[in-house]
Amino acid sequence: MFLAFYLLDHVVNFTSGASGNTSTGTTGDSSTAPDLGLPPEPLTLDEAISSSEREGWLDATVSEVCSLLEKGTFEVVDKPDRPVVSTKWVFKRKFDAFGNFTKYKTRLVAKGFLQKFGIDYSDVFSPVTKLSTLRVLLSHVAAFDLELRHVDIRTAFLNGKLDEEVYIAVPEGLHDLYPGKCFKLKKAIYGLKQAPRVWWLNLSTTLGKHGFVPTFSDQCLFVKKGKHGLVYCLVYVDDILFAGHAEDVQNAVDMILSEYDATDEGEARSFLGMAITRNRSKRTLKLSQSSYVADIAKKFGFDSENRNRKSTIPMTSDNPDLGFSLDHKEAGDFASLVGSLLYLANCTRPDISFAVGTLARNLRNPFTVHLKAAKHLLRYCISTIDYGLCFGGNINSANSVEVFGFSDSDYGSAKMPVADEVITRRSVSGFVFLSNGTPVAWQSKRQPTVSRSSDDAEYIAMANAASTGLWLRKLYGEMSGSFKTLTIFGDNTATLKHIEDPGSINRSKHIDIVYQFVLDRAIRNDLKFVYVPSTENTADLLTKALTTSLFTYLRNKLGVKSV
């Protein structure tokens, strides 16, 4: 612990003569989010210990050093005859999905971009769970009223042992203690290219040792047979969700706590910035990002005056291509705003997927018309800030899980102008899959080729939906032990005729063979394709801009509502 005490003593000496306010900045109720007037997060150790929050940053920094020492992360050696990877301290204030301040956090981070392939690292791949898998698990939890617990692994990357020899520079604040020296890493630290991989190998080995088996559908979803049924373990880097019978879940949590320096967060209330709200008596589980939308609004200056300018739909239908008047190039915040909205669309808001996808095609050359559309979309998100996904509440007495999908496509109307590019008139495919009436997987994407007719466009869209449908069928089968035929609804009779009557394939033989696998899957009864009227096809809002009345109807039918 000498290193931690040295750092503490160094900081105290550094700040003993500092003038002005030396308060910690942590007075008051720490459960509430700080005011917007807080200073920026420090970029260096000197900035951190000179700030009004220095005690909070100092405690976090000393805690990080203690973790490095306890894990036996490095040893002090002479500098080698090879480049040494630089390091820096990274300081962050942490908030939960409800916007509440939780803690100060400091990390010693290696500048991994300085590493050399074949010398400092080799393999770097590590899997990350799909957001669809998370929503499927939450749907399962709501359907069967399972216990849901959240565990956070502290300093997770420090657990992974390195195979390569990696040398890092002595970090800021410790130069006087180790002149002319460097650290040889025994274990990974944050910032190294291979750090996620070595942590993943460590964690998956530990879970396997205790009986958890990864599913074929998602390597980050593990399943184990417990005393009272199946126990599910979903991993996203250092955040873990356990679901199952209360006793089985408690045993799994105790196992992780015995293996790692981890925090039991209790019943899951947030995950990856998404708020989780449960009502066990009503058998509902709600997933939302109200705090995230509020943060975006603050970031882009949408004050109370702007908030009063409400939008009822993400994109107006009277001019879905946003016109062709490209007046002047608009740089600035467009890419950042669209990127922020893209995360929202991918997590909990399928109703904005088409609008975000349309705007994202102009990230390279945005114009005023595109920025106006992005701000219109942000106003819609603010107007529906409490909207999200609600699982459960409409489940029959058998506690079953019913999964089905919708597929749709427009036809050649994707003509939003992109500077310096030819208008291709490629169609947009859209699909959404629902579990007990709530979306778990969706997509709005422009097709890679130009379709010759509306049924060609619908056929390609149906094939895209079928790919995800087959994956969901396998995932649900692995979770329940029963593989059932999955139904996909479409509103184009010609497309369904191609599938029902394989002899009609000559009418679509020009379509790439990659899309023709739906015939085989239909024959094998893995997938079933059924007609639905266009007015009832919820995937319609993923393919085009709609009128307010139709959009609102389909959004409600989709299950995106106030939570």
C-alpha positions as a Python dict, from the first residue, in 0.01 Angstrom:
ca = {
    (1, 'M'): (0, 0, 0),
    (2, 'F'): (307, 224, 1),
    (3, 'L'): (229, 349, -350),
    (4, 'A'): (-120, 462, -250),
    (5, 'F'): (11, 641, 59),
    (6, 'Y'): (283, 808, -149),
    (7, 'L'): (22, 934, -397),
    (8, 'L'): (-196, 1061, -113),
    (9, 'D'): (99, 1238, 51),
    (10, 'H'): (206, 1386, -285),
    (11, 'V'): (-139, 1527, -345),
    (12, 'V'): (-173, 1670, 6),
    (13, 'N'): (162, 1845, -25),
    (14, 'F'): (68, 1973, -369),
    (15, 'T'): (-256, 2126, -248),
    (16, 'S'): (-153, 2240, 102),
    (17, 'G'): (-64, 2586, -24),
    (18, 'A'): (-356, 2621, -262),
    (19, 'S'): (-572, 2924, -209),
    (20, 'G'): (-944, 2963, -250),
    (21, 'N'): (-1223, 2718, -191),
    (22, 'T'): (-1105, 2366, -106),
    (23, 'S'): (-1443, 2207, -44),
    (24, 'T'): (-1502, 1859, -176),
    (25, 'G'): (-1796, 1946, -394),
    (26, 'T'): (-1989, 1654, -249),
    (27, 'T'): (-2201, 1838, 5),
    (28, 'G'): (-2572, 1790, -7),
    (29, 'D'): (-2766, 1489, -124),
    (30, 'S'): (-2539, 1285, -350),
    (31, 'S'): (-2836, 1090, -484),
    (32, 'T'): (-2939, 1382, -703),
    (33, 'A'): (-2772, 1481, -1027),
    (34, 'P'): (-2530, 1776, -997),
    (35, 'D'): (-2626, 2116, -1137),
    (36, 'L'): (-2531, 2206, -1489),
    (37, 'G'): (-2289, 2461, -1342),
    (38, 'L'): (-2042, 2189, -1242),
    (39, 'P'): (-1694, 2237, -1388),
    (40, 'P'): (-1579, 2005, -1668),
    (41, 'E'): (-1428, 1675, -1564),
    (42, 'P'): (-1051, 1716, -1511),
    (43, 'L'): (-813, 1606, -1784),
    (44, 'T'): (-503, 1562, -1565),
    (45, 'L'): (-421, 1467, -1208),
    (46, 'D'): (-310, 1822, -1133),
    (47, 'E'): (-645, 1955, -1253),
    (48, 'A'): (-831, 1700, -1039),
    (49, 'I'): (-648, 1782, -715),
    (50, 'S'): (-676, 2155, -780),
    (51, 'S'): (-1052, 2146, -833),
    (52, 'S'): (-1330, 2209, -582),
    (53, 'E'): (-1406, 1836, -594),
    (54, 'R'): (-1048, 1732, -516),
    (55, 'E'): (-1136, 1506, -223),
    (56, 'G'): (-1381, 1308, -434),
    (57, 'W'): (-1128, 1274, -717),
    (58, 'L'): (-847, 1193, -474),
    (59, 'D'): (-1045, 915, -306),
    (60, 'A'): (-1126, 767, -647),
    (61, 'T'): (-762, 789, -759),
    (62, 'V'): (-627, 625, -443),
    (63, 'S'): (-892, 353, -479),
    (64, 'E'): (-773, 288, -835),
    (65, 'V'): (-410, 261, -721),
    (66, 'C'): (-511, 21, -444),
    (67, 'S'): (-693, -195, -700),
    (68, 'L'): (-384, -202, -922),
    (69, 'L'): (-172, -314, -628),
    (70, 'E'): (-417, -571, -492),
    (71, 'K'): (-449, -734, -833),
    (72, 'G'): (-69, -749, -879),
    (73, 'T'): (-112, -563, -1206),
    (74, 'F'): (251, -460, -1263),
    (75, 'E'): (608, -470, -1146),
    (76, 'V'): (863, -188, -1153),
    (77, 'V'): (1149, -249, -1399),
    (78, 'D'): (1415, -57, -1587),
    (79, 'K'): (1309, 90, -1917),
    (80, 'P'): (1357, -166, -2200),
    (81, 'D'): (1512, -105, -2540),
    (82, 'R'): (1169, -72, -2700),
    (83, 'P'): (887, 184, -2701),
    (84, 'V'): (696, 220, -2375),
    (85, 'V'): (321, 279, -2387),
    (86, 'S'): (219, 612, -2233),
    (87, 'T'): (-53, 637, -1970),
    (88, 'K'): (-297, 892, -1838),
    (89, 'W'): (-553, 930, -1559),
    (90, 'V'): (-915, 949, -1673),
    (91, 'F'): (-1174, 1109, -1444),
    (92, 'K'): (-1550, 1062, -1473),
    (93, 'R'): (-1859, 1145, -1272),
    (94, 'K'): (-2095, 847, -1279),
    (95, 'F'): (-2474, 874, -1298),
    (96, 'D'): (-2740, 605, -1311),
    (97, 'A'): (-3014, 575, -1575),
    (98, 'F'): (-3239, 803, -1368),
    (99, 'G'): (-2987, 1087, -1374),
    (100, 'N'): (-2877, 1041, -1012),
    (101, 'F'): (-2512, 1097, -921),
    (102, 'T'): (-2351, 777, -795),
    (103, 'K'): (-1975, 826, -757),
    (104, 'Y'): (-1647, 970, -878),
    (105, 'K'): (-1443, 730, -1084),
    (106, 'T'): (-1075, 735, -1181),
    (107, 'R'): (-900, 499, -1418),
    (108, 'L'): (-536, 455, -1509),
    (109, 'V'): (-560, 416, -1886),
    (110, 'A'): (-295, 306, -2132),
    (111, 'K'): (-273, 488, -2464),
    (112, 'G'): (-339, 172, -2661),
    (113, 'F'): (-310, 348, -2996),
    (114, 'L'): (68, 345, -2936),
    (115, 'Q'): (82, -35, -2917),
    (116, 'K'): (247, -230, -3197),
    (117, 'F'): (80, -538, -3345),
    (118, 'G'): (284, -854, -3290),
    (119, 'I'): (485, -689, -3012),
    (120, 'D'): (242, -547, -2756),
    (121, 'Y'): (-69, -736, -2869),
    (122, 'S'): (-206, -992, -3113),
    (123, 'D'): (-570, -1108, -3077),
    (124, 'V'): (-816, -841, -2965),
    (125, 'F'): (-1165, -979, -3038),
    (126, 'S'): (-1415, -1008, -2755),
    (127, 'P'): (-1793, -1054, -2794),
    (128, 'V'): (-2055, -806, -2670),
    (129, 'T'): (-2415, -902, -2613),
    (130, 'K'): (-2679, -776, -2853),
    (131, 'L'): (-2935, -526, -2730),
    (132, 'S'): (-3197, -760, -2876),
    (133, 'T'): (-3078, -1033, -2640),
    (134, 'L'): (-3119, -798, -2345),
    (135, 'R'): (-3476, -717, -2445),
    (136, 'V'): (-3554, -1085, -2499),
    (137, 'L'): (-3425, -1163, -2151),
    (138, 'L'): (-3632, -883, -1997),
    (139, 'S'): (-3938, -1012, -2181),
    (140, 'H'): (-3867, -1357, -2037),
    (141, 'V'): (-3827, -1210, -1688),
    (142, 'A'): (-4162, -1031, -1712),
    (143, 'A'): (-4343, -1332, -1858),
    (144, 'F'): (-4231, -1573, -1586),
    (145, 'D'): (-4192, -1323, -1300),
    (146, 'L'): (-3825, -1409, -1252),
    (147, 'E'): (-3584, -1249, -1009),
    (148, 'L'): (-3353, -999, -1187),
    (149, 'R'): (-3026, -898, -1022),
    (150, 'H'): (-2746, -668, -1136),
    (151, 'V'): (-2379, -719, -1047),
    (152, 'D'): (-2103, -472, -1136),
    (153, 'I'): (-1745, -601, -1153),
    (154, 'R'): (-1505, -341, -1016),
    (155, 'T'): (-1184, -288, -1216),
    (156, 'A'): (-1281, -585, -1432),
    (157, 'F'): (-997, -556, -1683),
    (158, 'L'): (-737, -590, -1408),
    (159, 'N'): (-832, -958, -1372),
    (160, 'G'): (-707, -1063, -1715),
    (161, 'K'): (-355, -1207, -1738),
    (162, 'L'): (-143, -1090, -2031),
    (163, 'D'): (39, -1327, -2263),
    (164, 'E'): (248, -1049, -2421),
    (165, 'E'): (517, -833, -2261),
    (166, 'V'): (374, -483, -2229),
    (167, 'Y'): (558, -192, -2070),
    (168, 'I'): (385, 130, -1966),
    (169, 'A'): (521, 464, -1853),
    (170, 'V'): (506, 560, -1486),
    (171, 'P'): (178, 753, -1446),
    (172, 'E'): (148, 1117, -1352),
    (173, 'G'): (202, 1178, -979),
    (174, 'L'): (453, 894, -935),
    (175, 'H'): (745, 1016, -1148),
    (176, 'D'): (951, 1127, -847),
    (177, 'L'): (916, 786, -686),
    (178, 'Y'): (1037, 588, -988),
    (179, 'P'): (1287, 800, -1187),
    (180, 'G'): (1409, 623, -1501),
    (181, 'K'): (1175, 330, -1443),
    (182, 'C'): (863, 190, -1607),
    (183, 'F'): (596, -67, -1523),
    (184, 'K'): (588, -414, -1677),
    (185, 'L'): (228, -528, -1686),
    (186, 'K'): (135, -871, -1555),
    (187, 'K'): (-234, -809, -1606),
    (188, 'A'): (-433, -590, -1840),
    (189, 'I'): (-531, -232, -1766),
    (190, 'Y'): (-790, -16, -1934),
    (191, 'G'): (-692, 121, -2272),
    (192, 'L'): (-486, -178, -2388),
    (193, 'K'): (-611, -319, -2716),
    (194, 'Q'): (-626, -674, -2579),
    (195, 'A'): (-777, -578, -2240),
    (196, 'P'): (-1142, -661, -2331),
    (197, 'R'): (-1038, -997, -2471),
    (198, 'V'): (-832, -1115, -2174),
    (199, 'W'): (-1112, -1009, -1937),
    (200, 'W'): (-1369, -1195, -2146),
    (201, 'L'): (-1158, -1512, -2145),
    (202, 'N'): (-1119, -1485, -1769),
    (203, 'L'): (-1490, -1431, -1700),
    (204, 'S'): (-1617, -1697, -1943),
    (205, 'T'): (-1376, -1949, -1792),
    (206, 'T'): (-1502, -1867, -1444),
    (207, 'L'): (-1867, -1899, -1546),
    (208, 'G'): (-1795, -2229, -1721),
    (209, 'K'): (-1623, -2360, -1410),
    (210, 'H'): (-1947, -2302, -1218),
    (211, 'G'): (-2175, -2472, -1470),
    (212, 'F'): (-2284, -2182, -1693),
    (213, 'V'): (-2291, -2266, -2065),
    (214, 'P'): (-2299, -1997, -2338),
    (215, 'T'): (-2585, -2013, -2585),
    (216, 'F'): (-2512, -2058, -2953),
    (217, 'S'): (-2732, -1759, -3034),
    (218, 'D'): (-2536, -1514, -2820),
    (219, 'Q'): (-2205, -1602, -2656),
    (220, 'C'): (-2271, -1343, -2386),
    (221, 'L'): (-2590, -1513, -2267),
    (222, 'F'): (-2512, -1805, -2038),
    (223, 'V'): (-2757, -2065, -1907),
    (224, 'K'): (-2730, -2299, -1609),
    (225, 'K'): (-2964, -2557, -1462),
    (226, 'G'): (-3038, -2450, -1103),
    (227, 'K'): (-3227, -2615, -822),
    (228, 'H'): (-3553, -2448, -922),
    (229, 'G'): (-3509, -2408, -1297),
    (230, 'L'): (-3286, -2233, -1547),
    (231, 'V'): (-3065, -1943, -1443),
    (232, 'Y'): (-2971, -1686, -1707),
    (233, 'C'): (-2654, -1478, -1702),
    (234, 'L'): (-2620, -1187, -1946),
    (235, 'V'): (-2277, -1022, -1969),
    (236, 'Y'): (-2195, -680, -2108),
    (237, 'V'): (-1823, -627, -2035),
    (238, 'D'): (-1824, -569, -1656),
    (239, 'D'): (-2201, -552, -1603),
    (240, 'I'): (-2385, -878, -1539),
    (241, 'L'): (-2756, -955, -1513),
    (242, 'F'): (-2875, -1275, -1343),
    (243, 'A'): (-3233, -1394, -1393),
    (244, 'G'): (-3415, -1695, -1252),
    (245, 'H'): (-3562, -1827, -928),
    (246, 'A'): (-3463, -1610, -630),
    (247, 'E'): (-3256, -1880, -457),
    (248, 'D'): (-3074, -1981, -776),
    (249, 'V'): (-2998, -1620, -858),
    (250, 'Q'): (-2866, -1555, -508),
    (251, 'N'): (-2631, -1851, -544),
    (252, 'A'): (-2506, -1715, -876),
    (253, 'V'): (-2450, -1369, -728),
    (254, 'D'): (-2262, -1517, -433),
    (255, 'M'): (-2042, -1709, -677),
    (256, 'I'): (-1942, -1393, -865),
    (257, 'L'): (-1880, -1202, -542),
    (258, 'S'): (-1650, -1481, -424),
    (259, 'E'): (-1452, -1480, -749),
    (260, 'Y'): (-1421, -1106, -814),
    (261, 'D'): (-1416, -769, -646),
    (262, 'A'): (-1774, -689, -740),
    (263, 'T'): (-2071, -485, -622),
    (264, 'D'): (-2413, -642, -579),
    (265, 'E'): (-2647, -372, -708),
    (266, 'G'): (-2949, -571, -591),
    (267, 'E'): (-3263, -575, -805),
    (268, 'A'): (-3173, -438, -1146),
    (269, 'R'): (-3279, -74, -1179),
    (270, 'S'): (-3063, 31, -1472),
    (271, 'F'): (-2845, -132, -1737),
    (272, 'L'): (-2632, 36, -2003),
    (273, 'G'): (-2795, 370, -1928),
    (274, 'M'): (-3149, 231, -1960),
    (275, 'A'): (-3385, 257, -1664),
    (276, 'I'): (-3557, -65, -1555),
    (277, 'T'): (-3879, -24, -1358),
    (278, 'R'): (-4069, -327, -1231),
    (279, 'N'): (-4411, -376, -1080),
    (280, 'R'): (-4411, -734, -956),
    (281, 'S'): (-4778, -725, -854),
    (282, 'K'): (-4883, -622, -1208),
    (283, 'R'): (-4616, -842, -1369),
    (284, 'T'): (-4473, -554, -1576),
    (285, 'L'): (-4118, -447, -1655),
    (286, 'K'): (-4052, -111, -1820),
    (287, 'L'): (-3740, -8, -2012),
    (288, 'S'): (-3690, 363, -2081),
    (289, 'Q'): (-3430, 639, -2133),
    (290, 'S'): (-3597, 954, -2006),
    (291, 'S'): (-3279, 1078, -1839),
    (292, 'Y'): (-3082, 1018, -2158),
    (293, 'V'): (-3326, 1225, -2364),
    (294, 'A'): (-3306, 1504, -2104),
    (295, 'D'): (-2925, 1497, -2128),
    (296, 'I'): (-2941, 1529, -2508),
    (297, 'A'): (-3181, 1821, -2474),
    (298, 'K'): (-2943, 2001, -2236),
    (299, 'K'): (-2640, 1924, -2449),
    (300, 'F'): (-2793, 2082, -2758),
    (301, 'G'): (-2945, 2382, -2582),
    (302, 'F'): (-3313, 2289, -2596),
    (303, 'D'): (-3430, 2511, -2310),
    (304, 'S'): (-3787, 2553, -2186),
    (305, 'E'): (-3874, 2775, -2485),
    (306, 'N'): (-3765, 2510, -2732),
    (307, 'R'): (-3936, 2237, -2532),
    (308, 'N'): (-4269, 2412, -2572),
    (309, 'R'): (-4238, 2367, -2949),
    (310, 'K'): (-4369, 2012, -2948),
    (311, 'S'): (-4351, 1762, -3233),
    (312, 'T'): (-4608, 1484, -3263),
    (313, 'I'): (-4421, 1277, -3525),
    (314, 'P'): (-4049, 1215, -3587),
    (315, 'M'): (-4055, 1323, -3953),
    (316, 'T'): (-4322, 1505, -4147),
    (317, 'S'): (-4495, 1303, -4418),
    (318, 'D'): (-4583, 1596, -4645),
    (319, 'N'): (-4220, 1619, -4756),
    (320, 'P'): (-4042, 1298, -4648),
    (321, 'D'): (-3744, 1357, -4874),
    (322, 'L'): (-3685, 1694, -4702),
    (323, 'G'): (-3680, 1870, -5037),
    (324, 'F'): (-3396, 1929, -5277),
    (325, 'S'): (-3296, 2281, -5172),
    (326, 'L'): (-2942, 2238, -5042),
    (327, 'D'): (-2881, 2600, -4947),
    (328, 'H'): (-2557, 2592, -4748),
    (329, 'K'): (-2350, 2336, -4572),
    (330, 'E'): (-2426, 2295, -4203),
    (331, 'A'): (-2139, 2161, -3995),
    (332, 'G'): (-2134, 2179, -3617),
    (333, 'D'): (-2356, 1955, -3408),
    (334, 'F'): (-2543, 1755, -3674),
    (335, 'A'): (-2332, 1438, -3655),
    (336, 'S'): (-2323, 1445, -3275),
    (337, 'L'): (-2699, 1496, -3252),
    (338, 'V'): (-2781, 1216, -3496),
    (339, 'G'): (-2534, 984, -3321),
    (340, 'S'): (-2700, 1051, -2986),
    (341, 'L'): (-3044, 982, -3131),
    (342, 'L'): (-2916, 666, -3299),
    (343, 'Y'): (-2834, 510, -2961),
    (344, 'L'): (-3185, 598, -2841),
    (345, 'A'): (-3338, 437, -3152),
    (346, 'N'): (-3134, 120, -3107),
    (347, 'C'): (-3218, 78, -2737),
    (348, 'T'): (-3578, 167, -2657),
    (349, 'R'): (-3734, 374, -2936),
    (350, 'P'): (-3813, 185, -3257),
    (351, 'D'): (-4058, 462, -3348),
    (352, 'I'): (-3769, 696, -3443),
    (353, 'S'): (-3560, 439, -3632),
    (354, 'F'): (-3671, 546, -3980),
    (355, 'A'): (-3612, 914, -3912),
    (356, 'V'): (-3268, 854, -3760),
    (357, 'G'): (-3167, 622, -4044),
    (358, 'T'): (-3274, 879, -4302),
    (359, 'L'): (-3072, 1156, -4135),
    (360, 'A'): (-2768, 932, -4086),
    (361, 'R'): (-2718, 909, -4462),
    (362, 'N'): (-2611, 1274, -4458),
    (363, 'L'): (-2346, 1265, -4187),
    (364, 'R'): (-2068, 1344, -4433),
    (365, 'N'): (-2232, 1648, -4594),
    (366, 'P'): (-2511, 1788, -4376),
    (367, 'F'): (-2703, 2098, -4484),
    (368, 'T'): (-2941, 2330, -4305),
    (369, 'V'): (-3244, 2127, -4414),
    (370, 'H'): (-3097, 1816, -4250),
    (371, 'L'): (-3014, 1996, -3925),
    (372, 'K'): (-3369, 2132, -3908),
    (373, 'A'): (-3505, 1780, -3949),
    (374, 'A'): (-3274, 1651, -3674),
    (375, 'K'): (-3395, 1923, -3438),
    (376, 'H'): (-3754, 1839, -3527),
    (377, 'L'): (-3679, 1478, -3433),
    (378, 'L'): (-3522, 1587, -3103),
    (379, 'R'): (-3835, 1789, -3022),
    (380, 'Y'): (-4042, 1476, -3084),
    (381, 'C'): (-3821, 1278, -2844),
    (382, 'I'): (-3857, 1551, -2581),
    (383, 'S'): (-4236, 1558, -2633),
    (384, 'T'): (-4241, 1180, -2572),
    (385, 'I'): (-3959, 1176, -2315),
    (386, 'D'): (-4131, 921, -2092),
    (387, 'Y'): (-4200, 674, -2375),
    (388, 'G'): (-4033, 336, -2379),
    (389, 'L'): (-4094, -38, -2386),
    (390, 'C'): (-4328, -211, -2142),
    (391, 'F'): (-4294, -589, -2109),
    (392, 'G'): (-4564, -798, -1949),
    (393, 'G'): (-4912, -694, -1845),
    (394, 'N'): (-5083, -878, -2133),
    (395, 'I'): (-4967, -1232, -2061),
    (396, 'N'): (-5208, -1521, -2041),
    (397, 'S'): (-5239, -1748, -1739),
    (398, 'A'): (-5003, -2003, -1888),
    (399, 'N'): (-4709, -1759, -1856),
    (400, 'S'): (-4615, -1826, -2216),
    (401, 'V'): (-4403, -1619, -2452),
    (402, 'E'): (-4552, -1548, -2795),
    (403, 'V'): (-4309, -1417, -3057),
    (404, 'F'): (-4401, -1292, -3404),
    (405, 'G'): (-4279, -1032, -3650),
    (406, 'F'): (-4387, -778, -3911),
    (407, 'S'): (-4205, -700, -4236),
    (408, 'D'): (-4256, -412, -4476),
    (409, 'S'): (-4085, -203, -4743),
    (410, 'D'): (-4150, 118, -4928),
    (411, 'Y'): (-4084, 124, -5301),
    (412, 'G'): (-3815, 351, -5437),
    (413, 'S'): (-3905, 658, -5232),
    (414, 'A'): (-3575, 685, -5043),
    (415, 'K'): (-3473, 995, -5233),
    (416, 'M'): (-3358, 1223, -4953),
    (417, 'P'): (-3082, 1434, -5111),
    (418, 'V'): (-2724, 1354, -5030),
    (419, 'A'): (-2472, 1606, -5158),
    (420, 'D'): (-2254, 1492, -5447),
    (421, 'E'): (-2438, 1160, -5475),
    (422, 'V'): (-2679, 1035, -5741),
    (423, 'I'): (-3034, 963, -5625),
    (424, 'T'): (-3051, 584, -5642),
    (425, 'R'): (-3420, 530, -5551),
    (426, 'R'): (-3330, 229, -5338),
    (427, 'S'): (-3612, 108, -5118),
    (428, 'V'): (-3611, 91, -4739),
    (429, 'S'): (-3669, -238, -4556),
    (430, 'G'): (-3821, -249, -4212),
    (431, 'F'): (-3908, -522, -3965),
    (432, 'V'): (-4003, -554, -3602),
    (433, 'F'): (-4038, -862, -3381),
    (434, 'L'): (-4256, -855, -3073),
    (435, 'S'): (-4251, -1071, -2764),
    (436, 'N'): (-4592, -1073, -2596),
    (437, 'G'): (-4672, -753, -2782),
    (438, 'T'): (-4352, -559, -2704),
    (439, 'P'): (-4068, -500, -2953),
    (440, 'V'): (-3746, -694, -2892),
    (441, 'A'): (-3579, -656, -3233),
    (442, 'W'): (-3626, -407, -3517),
    (443, 'Q'): (-3450, -253, -3813),
    (444, 'S'): (-3497, 25, -4066),
    (445, 'K'): (-3239, 6, -4343),
    (446, 'R'): (-3201, 106, -4706),
    (447, 'Q'): (-3171, -192, -4939),
    (448, 'P'): (-2837, -250, -5113),
    (449, 'T'): (-2992, -282, -5462),
    (450, 'V'): (-3263, -111, -5664),
    (451, 'S'): (-3585, -312, -5686),
    (452, 'R'): (-3779, -339, -6011),
    (453, 'S'): (-4120, -358, -5847),
    (454, 'S'): (-4291, -322, -5512),
    (455, 'D'): (-4317, -699, -5463),
    (456, 'D'): (-3941, -732, -5530),
    (457, 'A'): (-3875, -472, -5260),
    (458, 'E'): (-4111, -652, -5022),
    (459, 'Y'): (-3949, -987, -5097),
    (460, 'I'): (-3603, -852, -5012),
    (461, 'A'): (-3744, -696, -4695),
    (462, 'M'): (-3904, -1027, -4601),
    (463, 'A'): (-3569, -1204, -4642),
    (464, 'N'): (-3399, -950, -4414),
    (465, 'A'): (-3670, -1004, -4155),
    (466, 'A'): (-3638, -1381, -4191),
    (467, 'S'): (-3269, -1370, -4100),
    (468, 'T'): (-3342, -1203, -3769),
    (469, 'G'): (-3648, -1421, -3720),
    (470, 'L'): (-3441, -1738, -3748),
    (471, 'W'): (-3193, -1602, -3493),
    (472, 'L'): (-3473, -1514, -3251),
    (473, 'R'): (-3631, -1857, -3299),
    (474, 'K'): (-3301, -2018, -3203),
    (475, 'L'): (-3252, -1786, -2906),
    (476, 'Y'): (-3599, -1846, -2766),
    (477, 'G'): (-3557, -2218, -2831),
    (478, 'E'): (-3235, -2229, -2630),
    (479, 'M'): (-3395, -2034, -2346),
    (480, 'S'): (-3715, -2240, -2331),
    (481, 'G'): (-3606, -2577, -2470),
    (482, 'S'): (-3879, -2568, -2734),
    (483, 'F'): (-3826, -2461, -3097),
    (484, 'K'): (-4151, -2333, -3248),
    (485, 'T'): (-4243, -2200, -3589),
    (486, 'L'): (-4209, -1821, -3592),
    (487, 'T'): (-4469, -1620, -3783),
    (488, 'I'): (-4382, -1312, -3989),
    (489, 'F'): (-4665, -1091, -4118),
    (490, 'G'): (-4642, -901, -4445),
    (491, 'D'): (-4884, -685, -4644),
    (492, 'N'): (-4783, -775, -5001),
    (493, 'T'): (-4977, -1067, -5150),
    (494, 'A'): (-4739, -1108, -5445),
    (495, 'T'): (-4444, -1155, -5211),
    (496, 'L'): (-4633, -1413, -5005),
    (497, 'K'): (-4729, -1593, -5328),
    (498, 'H'): (-4359, -1635, -5413),
    (499, 'I'): (-4313, -1812, -5079),
    (500, 'E'): (-4632, -2017, -5086),
    (501, 'D'): (-4578, -2130, -5446),
    (502, 'P'): (-4208, -2204, -5513),
    (503, 'G'): (-4295, -2253, -5881),
    (504, 'S'): (-4349, -1880, -5913),
    (505, 'I'): (-3981, -1815, -5846),
    (506, 'N'): (-3929, -1741, -6216),
    (507, 'R'): (-4105, -1411, -6162),
    (508, 'S'): (-3834, -1309, -5913),
    (509, 'K'): (-3533, -1499, -6048),
    (510, 'H'): (-3347, -1172, -6096),
    (511, 'I'): (-3336, -1120, -5719),
    (512, 'D'): (-3003, -1217, -5564),
    (513, 'I'): (-2993, -1578, -5448),
    (514, 'V'): (-2899, -1460, -5099),
    (515, 'Y'): (-3263, -1361, -5046),
    (516, 'Q'): (-3411, -1688, -5174),
    (517, 'F'): (-3341, -1886, -4858),
    (518, 'V'): (-3684, -1784, -4723),
    (519, 'L'): (-3839, -2049, -4951),
    (520, 'D'): (-3634, -2322, -4790),
    (521, 'R'): (-3711, -2204, -4438),
    (522, 'A'): (-4082, -2184, -4514),
    (523, 'I'): (-4080, -2537, -4654),
    (524, 'R'): (-3898, -2661, -4343),
    (525, 'N'): (-4163, -2489, -4130),
    (526, 'D'): (-3906, -2285, -3938),
    (527, 'L'): (-4084, -1969, -4047),
    (528, 'K'): (-4444, -1900, -4143),
    (529, 'F'): (-4540, -1600, -4357),
    (530, 'V'): (-4891, -1457, -4318),
    (531, 'Y'): (-5077, -1167, -4478),
    (532, 'V'): (-5175, -862, -4273),
    (533, 'P'): (-5347, -543, -4402),
    (534, 'S'): (-5114, -245, -4450),
    (535, 'T'): (-5304, -43, -4190),
    (536, 'E'): (-5218, -308, -3928),
    (537, 'N'): (-4855, -363, -4031),
    (538, 'T'): (-4650, -203, -3752),
    (539, 'A'): (-4333, -228, -3961),
    (540, 'D'): (-4478, 43, -4185),
    (541, 'L'): (-4348, 316, -3954),
    (542, 'L'): (-3994, 178, -4004),
    (543, 'T'): (-4000, 231, -4381),
    (544, 'K'): (-4151, 574, -4448),
    (545, 'A'): (-4274, 898, -4297),
    (546, 'L'): (-4643, 873, -4208),
    (547, 'T'): (-4930, 1103, -4128),
    (548, 'T'): (-4976, 1189, -3761),
    (549, 'S'): (-5290, 976, -3720),
    (550, 'L'): (-5145, 664, -3885),
    (551, 'F'): (-4809, 701, -3711),
    (552, 'T'): (-4974, 737, -3369),
    (553, 'Y'): (-5197, 436, -3431),
    (554, 'L'): (-4908, 212, -3536),
    (555, 'R'): (-4685, 337, -3254),
    (556, 'N'): (-4951, 245, -3000),
    (557, 'K'): (-5003, -91, -3169),
    (558, 'L'): (-4626, -144, -3160),
    (559, 'G'): (-4627, -99, -2783),
    (560, 'V'): (-4407, 209, -2757),
    (561, 'K'): (-4587, 414, -2494),
    (562, 'S'): (-4553, 621, -2181),
    (563, 'V'): (-4386, 421, -1908),
}
